[in-house]
Amino acid sequence: MTESPGGERVPSRDRRRFPGISSRSYEHPADRSALVALRKLSGFDTVFKTLSGLLPERSLRLLFLSDSVRVGDRQFAHLNDMLRDACYILDLEKVPPMYVNQDPQPNAMCIGLDEPIIVVSTGLVELLDEEEMRAVIGHEVGHALSGHAVYRTLLLFLTKMALRVAWIPLGNVAVMAIVTALREWFRKSELSADRAGLLVGQDVQASMRGLMKLAGGNHLHEMNVDAFLEQAEEYESGGDLRDSVLKILNVLPRSHPFTTVRAAELKKWAASRDYQRIMDGHYPRRDEDKDTSVSDSFRDSASHYADSVRNSKDPLMGLVRDIAGGAGDLGGKLRDTVFRGPQHPGGSGGDGANGSGGSEPAGK
């Protein structure tokens, strides 16, 4: 924010506003299909209100109120300006409470069943500049607009429950199956919220810098956005089937996608026609959400995953394409992919060195 000649606090630059925008406009297809189905599910709200008595939401609110700093006109005023600006741009009528929590780890979250609250850590506030922080706050407001806070709270609760029932023979397995499915959905919801952050900040370079800092810290003079995006390309296409399996195992316990992957996905969306249409004022409206077709949303999601498999450079996805296409000599192709890697389909001496060398940075 800057001071106008009349002494008023005004946005540091003009940004496009999106009156009545539906979260469907920026949601990742897999995230959107799940949310549309849940919103259509009869009695879903009642179930979650019943669950709210079991979840520690009230305790969390009291904890942040008593042991964190609430953002407002008199505390962290610059963050309060960004929050109000983000809600104005995405047309979120009720501004969620926001707290700054003392934690050196850069982190932010949006939680709550009845009313979302946003929490950012001191580590994040100290790490990011104003435009980068604006994208992060837009990210969290995007979570609030989509209703992600409800499922995030449920995920936190179930993760803790899994630890408590670990001694029960099958109890932990059942809970962890739900947690694993929720994490997969939540990773996609993070990609949705990254898009919301870009709609609020309207500065793709700031969004890229913020993600890069989350990976490498506050050393911008030592980092380069293009080189960072090249890491995402290397992560996706490098290695062999063993590395593909390791990627899956590495990501399963995470609630967020890897940072390079998020940066690459956001860059791709920023260059898409969908993003440009939103910026031009053409987007789904919130008052149309009730008419959204669940089957259409699932078709969009299925189409997205099919395109992902078709265009992926990952060795495992390449093998899936070959199986789907009925490739001849599948045993030989599998042997070549595992032991020589996709970059050396017919050569010798490609065993291990090239494949493992390409996978090490991605596994960090």
mmCIF file of C-alpha atoms in Angstrom, residues 60-336:
data_model
loop_
_atom_site.group_PDB
_atom_site.id
_atom_site.type_symbol
_atom_site.label_atom_id
_atom_site.label_comp_id
_atom_site.label_asym_id
_atom_site.label_seq_id
_atom_site.Cartn_x
_atom_site.Cartn_y
_atom_site.Cartn_z
ATOM 1 C CA LEU A 60 -7.203 -23.963 17.751
ATOM 2 C CA ARG A 61 -8.989 -20.618 17.583
ATOM 3 C CA LEU A 62 -8.330 -19.984 21.275
ATOM 4 C CA LEU A 63 -4.718 -21.049 20.857
ATOM 5 C CA PHE A 64 -4.024 -18.584 18.047
ATOM 6 C CA LEU A 65 -5.955 -15.834 19.822
ATOM 7 C CA SER A 66 -3.947 -16.324 23.016
ATOM 8 C CA ASP A 67 -0.486 -17.098 21.667
ATOM 9 C CA SER A 68 -0.190 -15.384 18.250
ATOM 10 C CA VAL A 69 -0.574 -11.831 16.935
ATOM 11 C CA ARG A 70 -3.875 -11.009 15.256
ATOM 12 C CA VAL A 71 -3.428 -8.995 12.074
ATOM 13 C CA GLY A 72 -5.340 -5.698 11.982
ATOM 14 C CA ASP A 73 -5.034 -1.943 11.598
ATOM 15 C CA ARG A 74 -2.748 -1.729 14.644
ATOM 16 C CA GLN A 75 -0.768 -4.964 14.225
ATOM 17 C CA PHE A 76 0.964 -6.017 11.003
ATOM 18 C CA ALA A 77 -1.024 -3.343 9.181
ATOM 19 C CA HIS A 78 0.717 -4.059 5.864
ATOM 20 C CA LEU A 79 -0.472 -7.691 6.012
ATOM 21 C CA ASN A 80 -3.969 -6.494 6.888
ATOM 22 C CA ASP A 81 -3.964 -4.264 3.790
ATOM 23 C CA MET A 82 -2.919 -7.224 1.628
ATOM 24 C CA LEU A 83 -5.591 -9.453 3.171
ATOM 25 C CA ARG A 84 -8.374 -6.940 2.586
ATOM 26 C CA ASP A 85 -7.097 -6.308 -0.933
ATOM 27 C CA ALA A 86 -7.060 -10.075 -1.697
ATOM 28 C CA CYS A 87 -10.637 -10.466 -0.420
ATOM 29 C CA TYR A 88 -11.687 -7.454 -2.513
ATOM 30 C CA ILE A 89 -10.108 -8.854 -5.682
ATOM 31 C CA LEU A 90 -11.653 -12.333 -5.266
ATOM 32 C CA ASP A 91 -14.902 -10.814 -3.963
ATOM 33 C CA LEU A 92 -14.839 -12.716 -0.670
ATOM 34 C CA GLU A 93 -17.376 -10.791 1.364
ATOM 35 C CA LYS A 94 -16.249 -11.765 4.876
ATOM 36 C CA VAL A 95 -12.553 -11.132 5.563
ATOM 37 C CA PRO A 96 -11.153 -14.125 7.502
ATOM 38 C CA PRO A 97 -9.205 -13.418 10.711
ATOM 39 C CA MET A 98 -5.459 -13.724 10.166
ATOM 40 C CA TYR A 99 -2.739 -14.413 12.735
ATOM 41 C CA VAL A 100 1.055 -14.251 12.710
ATOM 42 C CA ASN A 101 2.558 -17.161 14.611
ATOM 43 C CA GLN A 102 6.125 -17.252 15.945
ATOM 44 C CA ASP A 103 7.750 -20.032 13.946
ATOM 45 C CA PRO A 104 11.055 -19.834 12.044
ATOM 46 C CA GLN A 105 9.720 -22.301 9.467
ATOM 47 C CA PRO A 106 8.078 -20.434 6.537
ATOM 48 C CA ASN A 107 4.506 -21.649 6.553
ATOM 49 C CA ALA A 108 0.894 -20.552 6.043
ATOM 50 C CA MET A 109 -2.430 -22.306 6.403
ATOM 51 C CA CYS A 110 -6.177 -21.780 6.215
ATOM 52 C CA ILE A 111 -8.188 -23.922 8.614
ATOM 53 C CA GLY A 112 -11.625 -24.034 10.232
ATOM 54 C CA LEU A 113 -15.020 -25.682 9.796
ATOM 55 C CA ASP A 114 -17.526 -22.923 10.470
ATOM 56 C CA GLU A 115 -15.356 -19.918 9.623
ATOM 57 C CA PRO A 116 -11.869 -20.106 8.102
ATOM 58 C CA ILE A 117 -8.870 -18.504 9.783
ATOM 59 C CA ILE A 118 -5.528 -17.803 8.142
ATOM 60 C CA VAL A 119 -2.218 -18.278 9.954
ATOM 61 C CA VAL A 120 1.195 -17.203 8.632
ATOM 62 C CA SER A 121 4.503 -17.832 10.357
ATOM 63 C CA THR A 122 7.125 -15.222 11.200
ATOM 64 C CA GLY A 123 9.546 -17.229 9.072
ATOM 65 C CA LEU A 124 7.356 -16.612 6.032
ATOM 66 C CA VAL A 125 6.826 -12.903 6.790
ATOM 67 C CA GLU A 126 10.593 -12.387 7.095
ATOM 68 C CA LEU A 127 11.388 -14.429 3.978
ATOM 69 C CA LEU A 128 9.105 -12.806 1.369
ATOM 70 C CA ASP A 129 8.914 -9.313 -0.074
ATOM 71 C CA GLU A 130 5.609 -7.465 -0.431
ATOM 72 C CA GLU A 131 4.565 -8.832 -3.834
ATOM 73 C CA GLU A 132 5.582 -12.384 -2.935
ATOM 74 C CA MET A 133 3.638 -12.150 0.320
ATOM 75 C CA ARG A 134 0.622 -10.784 -1.551
ATOM 76 C CA ALA A 135 0.562 -13.954 -3.675
ATOM 77 C CA VAL A 136 0.747 -16.115 -0.533
ATOM 78 C CA ILE A 137 -2.142 -14.287 1.136
ATOM 79 C CA GLY A 138 -4.108 -14.608 -2.125
ATOM 80 C CA HIS A 139 -3.288 -18.326 -2.020
ATOM 81 C CA GLU A 140 -4.830 -18.627 1.463
ATOM 82 C CA VAL A 141 -7.872 -16.519 0.527
ATOM 83 C CA GLY A 142 -8.300 -18.878 -2.444
ATOM 84 C CA HIS A 143 -8.417 -21.783 0.023
ATOM 85 C CA ALA A 144 -11.112 -19.935 1.978
ATOM 86 C CA LEU A 145 -13.184 -19.195 -1.143
ATOM 87 C CA SER A 146 -12.994 -22.822 -2.298
ATOM 88 C CA GLY A 147 -13.955 -24.192 1.111
ATOM 89 C CA HIS A 148 -10.642 -26.029 1.442
ATOM 90 C CA ALA A 149 -10.315 -25.027 5.108
ATOM 91 C CA VAL A 150 -12.946 -27.611 6.046
ATOM 92 C CA TYR A 151 -11.043 -30.521 4.506
ATOM 93 C CA ARG A 152 -7.689 -29.248 5.707
ATOM 94 C CA THR A 153 -9.028 -29.301 9.280
ATOM 95 C CA LEU A 154 -10.348 -32.829 8.743
ATOM 96 C CA LEU A 155 -6.970 -33.925 7.370
ATOM 97 C CA LEU A 156 -5.173 -32.558 10.453
ATOM 98 C CA PHE A 157 -7.649 -34.342 12.721
ATOM 99 C CA LEU A 158 -7.394 -37.692 10.912
ATOM 100 C CA THR A 159 -3.594 -37.543 10.807
ATOM 101 C CA LYS A 160 -3.524 -37.175 14.594
ATOM 102 C CA MET A 161 -6.142 -39.932 14.932
ATOM 103 C CA ALA A 162 -3.965 -42.292 12.889
ATOM 104 C CA LEU A 163 -1.221 -41.914 15.475
ATOM 105 C CA ARG A 164 -3.636 -42.626 18.335
ATOM 106 C CA VAL A 165 -5.099 -45.825 16.807
ATOM 107 C CA ALA A 166 -1.792 -47.181 15.520
ATOM 108 C CA TRP A 167 -1.984 -49.994 18.096
ATOM 109 C CA ILE A 168 -5.336 -51.258 16.733
ATOM 110 C CA PRO A 169 -4.611 -54.007 14.119
ATOM 111 C CA LEU A 170 -6.768 -52.635 11.278
ATOM 112 C CA GLY A 171 -7.754 -49.237 12.673
ATOM 113 C CA ASN A 172 -4.588 -47.492 11.532
ATOM 114 C CA VAL A 173 -4.806 -49.022 8.050
ATOM 115 C CA ALA A 174 -8.363 -47.739 7.550
ATOM 116 C CA VAL A 175 -7.588 -44.234 8.800
ATOM 117 C CA MET A 176 -4.345 -43.996 6.801
ATOM 118 C CA ALA A 177 -6.201 -45.008 3.626
ATOM 119 C CA ILE A 178 -8.495 -42.005 4.134
ATOM 120 C CA VAL A 179 -5.538 -39.761 5.007
ATOM 121 C CA THR A 180 -3.664 -40.847 1.863
ATOM 122 C CA ALA A 181 -6.697 -40.050 -0.321
ATOM 123 C CA LEU A 182 -7.151 -36.682 1.409
ATOM 124 C CA ARG A 183 -3.491 -35.838 0.897
ATOM 125 C CA GLU A 184 -3.724 -36.608 -2.809
ATOM 126 C CA TRP A 185 -6.736 -34.312 -3.084
ATOM 127 C CA PHE A 186 -5.069 -31.647 -0.954
ATOM 128 C CA ARG A 187 -1.952 -31.610 -3.135
ATOM 129 C CA LYS A 188 -4.221 -30.718 -6.054
ATOM 130 C CA SER A 189 -5.994 -28.094 -3.945
ATOM 131 C CA GLU A 190 -2.605 -26.440 -3.367
ATOM 132 C CA LEU A 191 -2.222 -26.045 -7.131
ATOM 133 C CA SER A 192 -5.686 -24.405 -7.166
ATOM 134 C CA ALA A 193 -4.695 -22.000 -4.400
ATOM 135 C CA ASP A 194 -1.449 -21.120 -6.212
ATOM 136 C CA ARG A 195 -3.624 -20.007 -9.128
ATOM 137 C CA ALA A 196 -5.776 -17.920 -6.773
ATOM 138 C CA GLY A 197 -2.578 -16.314 -5.465
ATOM 139 C CA LEU A 198 -1.625 -15.353 -9.013
ATOM 140 C CA LEU A 199 -5.081 -13.862 -9.626
ATOM 141 C CA VAL A 200 -4.626 -11.714 -6.517
ATOM 142 C CA GLY A 201 -1.008 -10.675 -7.059
ATOM 143 C CA GLN A 202 -1.224 -10.578 -10.877
ATOM 144 C CA ASP A 203 2.576 -10.849 -11.003
ATOM 145 C CA VAL A 204 3.777 -14.256 -12.181
ATOM 146 C CA GLN A 205 7.420 -13.421 -11.446
ATOM 147 C CA ALA A 206 6.571 -12.633 -7.808
ATOM 148 C CA SER A 207 4.739 -15.960 -7.515
ATOM 149 C CA MET A 208 7.754 -17.756 -8.999
ATOM 150 C CA ARG A 209 10.155 -15.969 -6.649
ATOM 151 C CA GLY A 210 8.042 -16.840 -3.632
ATOM 152 C CA LEU A 211 8.041 -20.544 -4.486
ATOM 153 C CA MET A 212 11.758 -20.443 -5.210
ATOM 154 C CA LYS A 213 12.433 -18.850 -1.809
ATOM 155 C CA LEU A 214 10.412 -21.577 -0.106
ATOM 156 C CA ALA A 215 12.828 -24.066 -1.652
ATOM 157 C CA GLY A 216 16.126 -22.184 -1.333
ATOM 158 C CA GLY A 217 15.705 -19.398 1.215
ATOM 159 C CA ASN A 218 16.307 -15.673 0.940
ATOM 160 C CA HIS A 219 19.238 -15.794 -1.487
ATOM 161 C CA LEU A 220 17.739 -14.377 -4.663
ATOM 162 C CA HIS A 221 21.126 -13.188 -5.917
ATOM 163 C CA GLU A 222 22.185 -16.856 -5.933
ATOM 164 C CA MET A 223 19.055 -18.203 -7.662
ATOM 165 C CA ASN A 224 17.435 -18.002 -11.081
ATOM 166 C CA VAL A 225 13.777 -18.650 -11.935
ATOM 167 C CA ASP A 226 14.545 -20.230 -15.322
ATOM 168 C CA ALA A 227 17.106 -22.587 -13.778
ATOM 169 C CA PHE A 228 14.611 -23.428 -11.025
ATOM 170 C CA LEU A 229 11.982 -24.356 -13.621
ATOM 171 C CA GLU A 230 14.578 -26.492 -15.415
ATOM 172 C CA GLN A 231 14.822 -28.513 -12.201
ATOM 173 C CA ALA A 232 11.113 -29.335 -12.514
ATOM 174 C CA GLU A 233 11.693 -30.522 -16.085
ATOM 175 C CA GLU A 234 14.621 -32.678 -14.965
ATOM 176 C CA TYR A 235 12.580 -34.062 -12.069
ATOM 177 C CA GLU A 236 9.745 -35.119 -14.351
ATOM 178 C CA SER A 237 11.744 -36.616 -17.195
ATOM 179 C CA GLY A 238 14.982 -37.785 -15.554
ATOM 180 C CA GLY A 239 15.891 -41.250 -14.274
ATOM 181 C CA ASP A 240 14.274 -44.636 -14.871
ATOM 182 C CA LEU A 241 11.393 -46.669 -13.436
ATOM 183 C CA ARG A 242 13.142 -46.979 -10.089
ATOM 184 C CA ASP A 243 13.193 -43.197 -9.825
ATOM 185 C CA SER A 244 9.517 -43.032 -10.835
ATOM 186 C CA VAL A 245 8.631 -45.310 -7.914
ATOM 187 C CA LEU A 246 10.785 -43.242 -5.553
ATOM 188 C CA LYS A 247 8.960 -40.065 -6.677
ATOM 189 C CA ILE A 248 5.637 -41.657 -5.725
ATOM 190 C CA LEU A 249 6.950 -42.819 -2.344
ATOM 191 C CA ASN A 250 8.482 -39.392 -1.647
ATOM 192 C CA VAL A 251 5.265 -37.501 -2.351
ATOM 193 C CA LEU A 252 2.773 -39.829 -0.584
ATOM 194 C CA PRO A 253 3.297 -38.455 2.959
ATOM 195 C CA ARG A 254 3.200 -34.837 1.797
ATOM 196 C CA SER A 255 0.209 -32.494 1.902
ATOM 197 C CA HIS A 256 1.864 -30.157 -0.649
ATOM 198 C CA PRO A 257 3.398 -30.896 -4.064
ATOM 199 C CA PHE A 258 7.140 -30.325 -4.405
ATOM 200 C CA THR A 259 8.040 -26.673 -4.891
ATOM 201 C CA THR A 260 9.566 -27.007 -8.350
ATOM 202 C CA VAL A 261 6.464 -28.890 -9.509
ATOM 203 C CA ARG A 262 4.207 -26.128 -8.148
ATOM 204 C CA ALA A 263 6.262 -23.487 -9.960
ATOM 205 C CA ALA A 264 6.111 -25.367 -13.262
ATOM 206 C CA GLU A 265 2.351 -25.978 -12.949
ATOM 207 C CA LEU A 266 1.669 -22.323 -12.145
ATOM 208 C CA LYS A 267 3.854 -21.096 -15.003
ATOM 209 C CA LYS A 268 1.956 -23.379 -17.390
ATOM 210 C CA TRP A 269 -1.416 -22.108 -16.143
ATOM 211 C CA ALA A 270 -0.296 -18.466 -16.368
ATOM 212 C CA ALA A 271 0.438 -19.024 -20.065
ATOM 213 C CA SER A 272 -2.901 -20.743 -20.692
ATOM 214 C CA ARG A 273 -6.028 -19.438 -22.371
ATOM 215 C CA ASP A 274 -7.988 -20.148 -19.167
ATOM 216 C CA TYR A 275 -5.933 -17.602 -17.222
ATOM 217 C CA GLN A 276 -6.191 -15.003 -19.967
ATOM 218 C CA ARG A 277 -9.966 -15.400 -20.156
ATOM 219 C CA ILE A 278 -10.259 -14.767 -16.408
ATOM 220 C CA MET A 279 -8.075 -11.677 -16.716
ATOM 221 C CA ASP A 280 -10.329 -10.502 -19.551
ATOM 222 C CA GLY A 281 -13.371 -10.831 -17.272
ATOM 223 C CA HIS A 282 -14.744 -14.117 -18.631
ATOM 224 C CA TYR A 283 -15.111 -16.614 -15.786
ATOM 225 C CA PRO A 284 -17.748 -18.782 -14.031
ATOM 226 C CA ARG A 285 -19.846 -16.894 -11.496
ATOM 227 C CA ARG A 286 -20.591 -18.019 -7.950
ATOM 228 C CA ASP A 287 -24.345 -17.806 -8.475
ATOM 229 C CA GLU A 288 -24.009 -20.510 -11.150
ATOM 230 C CA ASP A 289 -22.333 -23.052 -8.832
ATOM 231 C CA LYS A 290 -25.634 -24.752 -7.960
ATOM 232 C CA ASP A 291 -26.171 -25.614 -11.626
ATOM 233 C CA THR A 292 -22.755 -27.228 -12.067
ATOM 234 C CA SER A 293 -22.849 -30.795 -13.370
ATOM 235 C CA VAL A 294 -20.966 -33.376 -11.304
ATOM 236 C CA SER A 295 -20.535 -35.637 -14.339
ATOM 237 C CA ASP A 296 -19.069 -32.779 -16.387
ATOM 238 C CA SER A 297 -16.599 -32.027 -13.592
ATOM 239 C CA PHE A 298 -15.538 -35.673 -13.401
ATOM 240 C CA ARG A 299 -15.119 -35.778 -17.175
ATOM 241 C CA ASP A 300 -12.873 -32.701 -16.995
ATOM 242 C CA SER A 301 -10.845 -34.367 -14.244
ATOM 243 C CA ALA A 302 -10.531 -37.632 -16.177
ATOM 244 C CA SER A 303 -9.551 -35.704 -19.305
ATOM 245 C CA HIS A 304 -6.884 -33.833 -17.350
ATOM 246 C CA TYR A 305 -5.347 -37.046 -16.001
ATOM 247 C CA ALA A 306 -5.434 -38.610 -19.473
ATOM 248 C CA ASP A 307 -3.627 -35.578 -20.888
ATOM 249 C CA SER A 308 -1.112 -35.744 -18.039
ATOM 250 C CA VAL A 309 -0.295 -39.377 -18.816
ATOM 251 C CA ARG A 310 -0.168 -38.671 -22.545
ATOM 252 C CA ASN A 311 2.175 -35.678 -22.244
ATOM 253 C CA SER A 312 4.268 -36.783 -19.269
ATOM 254 C CA LYS A 313 7.975 -37.434 -19.760
ATOM 255 C CA ASP A 314 8.158 -39.629 -16.663
ATOM 256 C CA PRO A 315 9.430 -43.165 -17.503
ATOM 257 C CA LEU A 316 6.575 -44.853 -15.624
ATOM 258 C CA MET A 317 3.965 -42.823 -17.506
ATOM 259 C CA GLY A 318 5.735 -43.756 -20.743
ATOM 260 C CA LEU A 319 5.384 -47.421 -19.830
ATOM 261 C CA VAL A 320 1.683 -46.887 -19.009
ATOM 262 C CA ARG A 321 1.198 -45.376 -22.485
ATOM 263 C CA ASP A 322 2.927 -48.370 -24.053
ATOM 264 C CA ILE A 323 0.740 -50.811 -22.131
ATOM 265 C CA ALA A 324 -2.407 -48.890 -23.086
ATOM 266 C CA GLY A 325 -1.254 -48.864 -26.696
ATOM 267 C CA GLY A 326 -0.483 -52.589 -26.710
ATOM 268 C CA ALA A 327 3.236 -52.180 -27.372
ATOM 269 C CA GLY A 328 5.007 -55.265 -28.694
ATOM 270 C CA ASP A 329 7.947 -56.784 -26.800
ATOM 271 C CA LEU A 330 6.746 -55.186 -23.556
ATOM 272 C CA GLY A 331 9.151 -57.341 -21.525
ATOM 273 C CA GLY A 332 12.114 -56.038 -23.490
ATOM 274 C CA LYS A 333 10.897 -52.455 -23.202
ATOM 275 C CA LEU A 334 10.426 -52.837 -19.444
ATOM 276 C CA ARG A 335 13.951 -54.248 -19.133
ATOM 277 C CA ASP A 336 15.398 -51.381 -21.164
#
